[in-house]
């Protein structure tokens, strides 16, 4: 077979033998530990192995062995896996159609449902064929279970779709035991098999040995350890051979207690099975494993993963081992010494001990051993061993550096998987794996916004990969907000998409996502559980079912609710299916929710009302003093952004408001995380910007007791308030109280002590009790005092403060215990003050000692110098200690080893005074010991919230003695410690002398400073001042106003680091940064506002501050000012500009731009900090409004042009347009365009920007015009429908066009302009009698375009009478003839004539009195009704039958009227008679009668009498001429020679484009260019007219064929007209014809025809320009790309054609790629480089070798353009393709034909020999 394959190489290369599946090199594989080395190919045939070393038997020390092992022991790699290899595996997961099996060394295989056994496969086939439940058939989960040990064989090395290697396994006994024969079976063997059938007294087991029946008695299965009670067909069993009968034909089995093997049982390397336990001897011990000898003549190896960790091995040690795998090719035997595989049980633990940790990232891992060919062993922090494969020690792209890895002291790894075979975790050190956000389905949570990659589009939806291990499905209904019919046009494979998680099923690995933009970007709260769906909350949900009783709406996870019928809408809905659809996203409001029953009642109606209410009312109903609950949304440096529940309103919780104790504030901030819920919050302040919450117990208490002032009017002198310090200045502190009230505590009112440094005395956020001392009613300011003697402390305040502080710290500990925030922090949280520990001394110095605590390996345990005094400590010594303090944030524990603190505790009496000694001070709290004994407790460091401690001597220090009062001997809230408080006041502390320091904080108005530029932004500059503070310079304060140029950026003139001189012009609030232009001489600013303008820096220049009110008051509408761009608000589409530090104005969109094209991205026109000139539109202080314009105008004036935005399209009114500066206007339908067209408003939509001309204004509303003649009067052509400005512009009998305004009983009212409306009475509207005006209104909708004639103009009453009659307008009647309405006639004669006309249409001569009326009746057929004077009925009859009025008009004007008779017939029939047929005139006259005037005159003259002979001669000549004319008319090949002949033929075939083109050619031969154009225009109108007036009722197929034919006929005429204009016209005329053709025909063919015309006429530049337009407009059309490519190749532009191909592949769908490439390759062969075409075909056919159609095309091209050598090479490749025999036969046939035609007898014979070899090879395949 190998020789046959070598004769048929694929692609001209030698094919490798494929006895077993060749493993292919890939970048990634299914298994996590594949080697990156290229695997060697092996072959399974006996004796045919390649690259196998040490296969022969060799002499070894100690005796002869049948096999050898490699010198170095490696783990089993996937590169070593081969088909036929036997392995011991463990079931890991069981799915419906596949079992995942864990193999040795972390490998993983898959057992298909088809590879169990023959009996199970047969049952499965029957189940599928009959489609009936079979009781015997069991699912895979019933016969396999996790932890089950299996003997399996590698059936196939498969390659998955993604190019990954996959190990396919089989447990079929015929493959596992294929080396066993009946004769080799012996008693005692332990074999694996599958249940073949269940009998009455036992089970027949398929053991895979041909000719042998194995029976397992029923009593033997009772002791067998199977999880199922009774055996089932297909179930895998392991049994012992008890008895062999009849030479192995019958075998009796029993339960296998232990799968042990003995040399006496006849085991050989050929039939040795995995799972057998053997007695072995250690032959050699290496670093990476062991070499063993077993069963006297076999050798095997044990890798380090299968050695017991605690055991020590030495040579010649006797051990028990389990066979893991046998490679029959290399005869390598892998063994295991692990105890769990040597147990007699048939199962192992598939789940890891202590729970599954797969996906967990573990830090601080230590590497215990490095095995250079395998990987590394690690030890996790909890002493758990783990293994990292060598491929996972580095990134795939990085070179291996094992020394660098092993040298690192600690590692961070991610747990990849747990291997049941080794009972060990496999980990990865790759950073790319560790940093993966989603490694497990547990990492994904409902409601989470994720980004993934599109994998594949299925019928049910789209698969998106979040990572290599996690993928989700976007259902089809969730691909977009609307249902996509063709999702493949929007999504392509590999595309990055953002989704939101709908639900996660971790057990089934089912993840559902949504791409609906409304859900992904929803700002509303998410309903993840039923508890989230509290009544009143609103969220986005999607409809999953629409029923008669309402809709079922689903949210996230399993949360879904019902919307009853009455809650669907405020309007009654009878049938919900007509309004709602599955997948629709809507807002739903919760009416009722029962989380226990999982029932949810929703409302769409209430959610809609909520939006309306929210637009007028504040979003949150949160009053100051109200207790609320909030969820942390975001953490910032100084605050927490929270969401108030349940209304989801945003609020701010400053960090300093978390507690009354400043140390607790930071602790709580550290432990709180996003998503945590905080209870017992109270609204502290509420303004327009935000809501401030507080959790300070003292503030909450004062609010609840009502001891607050709600506004300034409620404040009185002497009132006591609780607040917190907002700002600290050199002259005092500002104290903020609830409701936003702020008071100033002057420096003198802070304390009785002298305060030199304010920052050391108080902290921002500190809770204080203040008393109001002064009020300033005028400026609404007040002063407070913080002096302790002057304020009254509430009873129990000290106790409550202490307990609240301790409770807050306990809360922190509980949160750390619950939260998985590191094991160390949890252990620290469990420690308490006073707890005694057993420690080990780590080091002891003069300054203290460090200890080691085994339970806290990462914590620092220290004792200060004081707490080791008198105690001798040596390193390693064991010591007892008591805990003084636990600092969780720094992981530090302070202890004491003093004997007196470790002794017995003394009892305490309630109310007694105790002497306390301070042992430890931790900011707000101190640890004290009572009565100089071991009794420890906690005490606040301050006895009063307002206490000021200035010097170190006044602060609590360790060792200080004080007196306390025992409140409770044992307090539960202090975890059993005594509750003590300060006795009276705090101990008196000595005051130290301090020097007065000058006030250094803040700067006064007008002060000149010097600083260094810290940063330069577009709108401001930050300056670091000399005192360390930072000032701000507004962009308007950088350069002199007169020097600012438009478009410049003033701040760019200043460089960072430069020293500047500045002057204070104001300041900004520290929190809101609001400008404060206070001018009080003593007022100082913490953030001063500066100016750098040179003219302002002179200290002698006195300038006054200007407030924003004064600045606004100084602006007047129309003033032009210089502003600077500050911000663009995309939501409101407006621009914020600033002219001053305190003034900011807005510019709306319409005042910002002048060109509608800039509306999509107006922000691109402006840059931050750019100087612009603006006009003031409005400036007012109350209300505060400052509106500007950048368009150059500030108000609207009549006759000017401005931008407007369409707000609505109303047929009765026209367009309603929003104008700049708050104005509105309307555009009448008559003012939309200069040329009226049907449906004038269809081109407009809401929010569209248009340029408008302001006509006039009435009642504040503008009349606008969009006519180009108004907007661009110089560049536009004269209007086809001019404006009717007044009645003076109208004259009698004038034909004008207008739009229907309304139809009533009074007539049809037609709008002639925006202020003039005319009326056509019903009798002047139609020639038909109209009994009811509703007939007209149904055919004349509003804005129908009509042509009218003015009958009269009454200027006094402003009335215009119109006529719509065809006789007046020359247009068809407004009512169709198909309605069958009676004609409107006047007089008896007309009535009689009407009746006669119906009875006899051919008797025109009898209707002479009615002749003048007949043309009037048919005015719609001719624009010149009375051009021929009195007319006959012939014309009328012909027109009624043929309906060709337009042609009659032209013909009657062109044909001469030399003789009356023929001329009038000519007009009637629409064609001219041939001159040669003049002799037929008497015949026609005899037929038609003598009714015309001319004929009557001829009849009055006496004709000359002819003889009988003359009459006979005339008769014969007339008959001869008639026969000759008939013969000419019957000849189809005869081409007409004159215009009349063409006209006659066109009457018979008016839709034949061939005739029309011949007619045009006839004129062009005579150089009659204009006549040829006229013929083309007639042709277009005639063909279109006949299409639109067809009155037949054909079938649908006939109609389609007719439409296609007529469309092609019109296209032919257009192409001819384009050719004509290209040859004889101008570029302008050609362009106009082309634009018309594109409008009336399919655009693409017209473009293609014009491109061909350009190419044929050698207009290369024009053709190339047109092709570039085509590939942009028709980028999805394959023909356009191919046509352009052909053009480029014909011009010799091969490189341009190659670039075009790449563009085409990106634009066209992927399925078109192959076809496009091959088409380009064919074009390269024909017009370009044949070698390049061959290369292109080679690439395509390499990827798609089975495309025989492409091979055929390639062969044809090579035969035509290639050499014989190349052609033969292609044929040789085709006959070795892996396709059907029939196709190979076809290629052999072509090969033979080619050689017969072009080759030699030898080459012909060579082909025949190749064919014979192919047949022989196929025969051998069939035999095998």
mmCIF file of N, CA and C in Angstrom, residues 110-156:
data_model
loop_
_atom_site.group_PDB
_atom_site.id
_atom_site.type_symbol
_atom_site.label_atom_id
_atom_site.label_comp_id
_atom_site.label_asym_id
_atom_site.label_seq_id
_atom_site.Cartn_x
_atom_site.Cartn_y
_atom_site.Cartn_z
ATOM 1 N N UNK A 110 -11.527 11.360 24.866
ATOM 2 C CA UNK A 110 -12.973 11.406 24.706
ATOM 3 C C UNK A 110 -13.464 10.067 24.169
ATOM 4 N N UNK A 111 -14.427 9.508 24.874
ATOM 5 C CA UNK A 111 -15.027 8.235 24.509
ATOM 6 C C UNK A 111 -16.382 8.501 23.888
ATOM 7 N N UNK A 112 -16.491 8.234 22.599
ATOM 8 C CA UNK A 112 -17.744 8.484 21.893
ATOM 9 C C UNK A 112 -18.753 7.382 22.211
ATOM 10 N N UNK A 113 -20.014 7.713 22.052
ATOM 11 C CA UNK A 113 -21.082 6.756 22.313
ATOM 12 C C UNK A 113 -21.019 5.582 21.337
ATOM 13 N N UNK A 114 -20.323 5.766 20.218
ATOM 14 C CA UNK A 114 -20.209 4.704 19.209
ATOM 15 C C UNK A 114 -19.057 3.741 19.499
ATOM 16 N N UNK A 115 -18.226 4.069 20.474
ATOM 17 C CA UNK A 115 -17.032 3.265 20.723
ATOM 18 C C UNK A 115 -17.106 2.496 22.045
ATOM 19 N N UNK A 116 -18.319 2.141 22.468
ATOM 20 C CA UNK A 116 -18.458 1.398 23.730
ATOM 21 C C UNK A 116 -18.288 -0.087 23.459
ATOM 22 N N UNK A 117 -19.222 -0.651 22.737
ATOM 23 C CA UNK A 117 -19.111 -2.051 22.325
ATOM 24 C C UNK A 117 -20.110 -2.293 21.214
ATOM 25 N N UNK A 118 -19.992 -3.467 20.557
ATOM 26 C CA UNK A 118 -20.860 -3.758 19.415
ATOM 27 C C UNK A 118 -22.310 -3.871 19.835
ATOM 28 N N UNK A 119 -22.570 -4.487 20.985
ATOM 29 C CA UNK A 119 -23.962 -4.677 21.421
ATOM 30 C C UNK A 119 -24.622 -3.330 21.701
ATOM 31 N N UNK A 120 -23.893 -2.433 22.311
ATOM 32 C CA UNK A 120 -24.468 -1.113 22.621
ATOM 33 C C UNK A 120 -24.684 -0.300 21.345
ATOM 34 N N UNK A 121 -23.748 -0.423 20.395
ATOM 35 C CA UNK A 121 -23.907 0.273 19.117
ATOM 36 C C UNK A 121 -25.122 -0.236 18.365
ATOM 37 N N UNK A 122 -25.357 -1.536 18.430
ATOM 38 C CA UNK A 122 -26.529 -2.114 17.768
ATOM 39 C C UNK A 122 -27.818 -1.590 18.400
ATOM 40 N N UNK A 123 -27.858 -1.553 19.716
ATOM 41 C CA UNK A 123 -29.030 -0.995 20.396
ATOM 42 C C UNK A 123 -29.254 0.462 20.017
ATOM 43 N N UNK A 124 -28.164 1.210 19.916
ATOM 44 C CA UNK A 124 -28.261 2.618 19.563
ATOM 45 C C UNK A 124 -28.823 2.794 18.157
ATOM 46 N N UNK A 125 -28.370 1.952 17.227
ATOM 47 C CA UNK A 125 -28.878 2.036 15.854
ATOM 48 C C UNK A 125 -30.356 1.710 15.803
ATOM 49 N N UNK A 126 -30.760 0.681 16.526
ATOM 50 C CA UNK A 126 -32.180 0.338 16.552
ATOM 51 C C UNK A 126 -33.003 1.481 17.147
ATOM 52 N N UNK A 127 -32.472 2.076 18.151
ATOM 53 C CA UNK A 127 -33.176 3.198 18.789
ATOM 54 C C UNK A 127 -33.386 4.341 17.791
ATOM 55 N N UNK A 128 -32.357 4.618 16.991
ATOM 56 C CA UNK A 128 -32.457 5.720 16.042
ATOM 57 C C UNK A 128 -33.323 5.359 14.849
ATOM 58 N N UNK A 129 -33.214 4.110 14.368
ATOM 59 C CA UNK A 129 -33.982 3.708 13.186
ATOM 60 C C UNK A 129 -35.469 3.602 13.477
ATOM 61 N N UNK A 130 -35.800 2.967 14.595
ATOM 62 C CA UNK A 130 -37.218 2.747 14.901
ATOM 63 C C UNK A 130 -37.860 3.959 15.554
ATOM 64 N N UNK A 131 -37.039 4.817 16.133
ATOM 65 C CA UNK A 131 -37.559 6.002 16.829
ATOM 66 C C UNK A 131 -38.562 5.619 17.906
ATOM 67 N N UNK A 132 -38.301 4.505 18.569
ATOM 68 C CA UNK A 132 -39.188 4.014 19.621
ATOM 69 C C UNK A 132 -38.333 3.743 20.844
ATOM 70 N N UNK A 133 -38.868 4.026 22.010
ATOM 71 C CA UNK A 133 -38.128 3.796 23.248
ATOM 72 C C UNK A 133 -37.840 2.306 23.428
ATOM 73 N N UNK A 134 -36.574 1.981 23.638
ATOM 74 C CA UNK A 134 -36.171 0.605 23.876
ATOM 75 C C UNK A 134 -35.803 0.480 25.359
ATOM 76 N N UNK A 135 -36.453 -0.451 26.027
ATOM 77 C CA UNK A 135 -36.229 -0.579 27.468
ATOM 78 C C UNK A 135 -34.798 -1.008 27.780
ATOM 79 N N UNK A 136 -34.182 -1.793 26.883
ATOM 80 C CA UNK A 136 -32.832 -2.261 27.146
ATOM 81 C C UNK A 136 -31.791 -1.150 26.991
ATOM 82 N N UNK A 137 -32.117 -0.146 26.198
ATOM 83 C CA UNK A 137 -31.127 0.904 25.916
ATOM 84 C C UNK A 137 -31.000 1.845 27.114
ATOM 85 N N UNK A 138 -29.769 2.117 27.492
ATOM 86 C CA UNK A 138 -29.497 3.021 28.612
ATOM 87 C C UNK A 138 -28.587 4.146 28.126
ATOM 88 N N UNK A 139 -28.761 5.307 28.698
ATOM 89 C CA UNK A 139 -27.901 6.433 28.344
ATOM 90 C C UNK A 139 -26.510 6.225 28.926
ATOM 91 N N UNK A 140 -25.570 7.025 28.437
ATOM 92 C CA UNK A 140 -24.194 6.880 28.910
ATOM 93 C C UNK A 140 -24.081 7.145 30.406
ATOM 94 N N UNK A 141 -24.912 8.063 30.919
ATOM 95 C CA UNK A 141 -24.824 8.388 32.348
ATOM 96 C C UNK A 141 -25.271 7.232 33.236
ATOM 97 N N UNK A 142 -25.963 6.237 32.657
ATOM 98 C CA UNK A 142 -26.406 5.087 33.437
ATOM 99 C C UNK A 142 -25.354 3.981 33.474
ATOM 100 N N UNK A 143 -24.438 3.980 32.543
ATOM 101 C CA UNK A 143 -23.441 2.908 32.506
ATOM 102 C C UNK A 143 -22.023 3.424 32.777
ATOM 103 N N UNK A 144 -21.854 4.742 32.831
ATOM 104 C CA UNK A 144 -20.578 5.338 33.217
ATOM 105 C C UNK A 144 -20.835 6.391 34.284
ATOM 106 N N UNK A 145 -19.874 6.552 35.173
ATOM 107 C CA UNK A 145 -20.020 7.572 36.217
ATOM 108 C C UNK A 145 -18.636 8.120 36.560
ATOM 109 N N UNK A 146 -18.580 9.368 37.038
ATOM 110 C CA UNK A 146 -17.276 9.972 37.365
ATOM 111 C C UNK A 146 -16.523 9.162 38.406
ATOM 112 N N UNK A 147 -15.229 9.013 38.198
ATOM 113 C CA UNK A 147 -14.379 8.244 39.100
ATOM 114 C C UNK A 147 -14.181 6.804 38.677
ATOM 115 N N UNK A 148 -14.922 6.349 37.694
ATOM 116 C CA UNK A 148 -14.857 4.961 37.238
ATOM 117 C C UNK A 148 -13.556 4.737 36.454
ATOM 118 N N UNK A 149 -12.804 3.680 36.813
ATOM 119 C CA UNK A 149 -11.562 3.362 36.119
ATOM 120 C C UNK A 149 -11.853 2.516 34.899
ATOM 121 N N UNK A 150 -11.181 2.826 33.775
ATOM 122 C CA UNK A 150 -11.423 2.135 32.510
ATOM 123 C C UNK A 150 -10.106 1.714 31.894
ATOM 124 N N UNK A 151 -10.155 0.580 31.220
ATOM 125 C CA UNK A 151 -9.086 0.216 30.298
ATOM 126 C C UNK A 151 -9.535 0.694 28.920
ATOM 127 N N UNK A 152 -8.763 1.505 28.288
ATOM 128 C CA UNK A 152 -9.185 2.038 27.000
ATOM 129 C C UNK A 152 -8.012 2.019 26.033
ATOM 130 N N UNK A 153 -8.337 2.187 24.786
ATOM 131 C CA UNK A 153 -7.353 2.156 23.721
ATOM 132 C C UNK A 153 -7.554 3.409 22.872
ATOM 133 N N UNK A 154 -6.447 3.975 22.382
ATOM 134 C CA UNK A 154 -6.536 5.156 21.516
ATOM 135 C C UNK A 154 -7.016 4.686 20.145
ATOM 136 N N UNK A 155 -8.208 5.089 19.786
ATOM 137 C CA UNK A 155 -8.767 4.671 18.495
ATOM 138 C C UNK A 155 -8.400 5.622 17.374
ATOM 139 N N UNK A 156 -8.164 6.891 17.713
ATOM 140 C CA UNK A 156 -7.887 7.863 16.660
ATOM 141 C C UNK A 156 -7.284 9.121 17.278
#
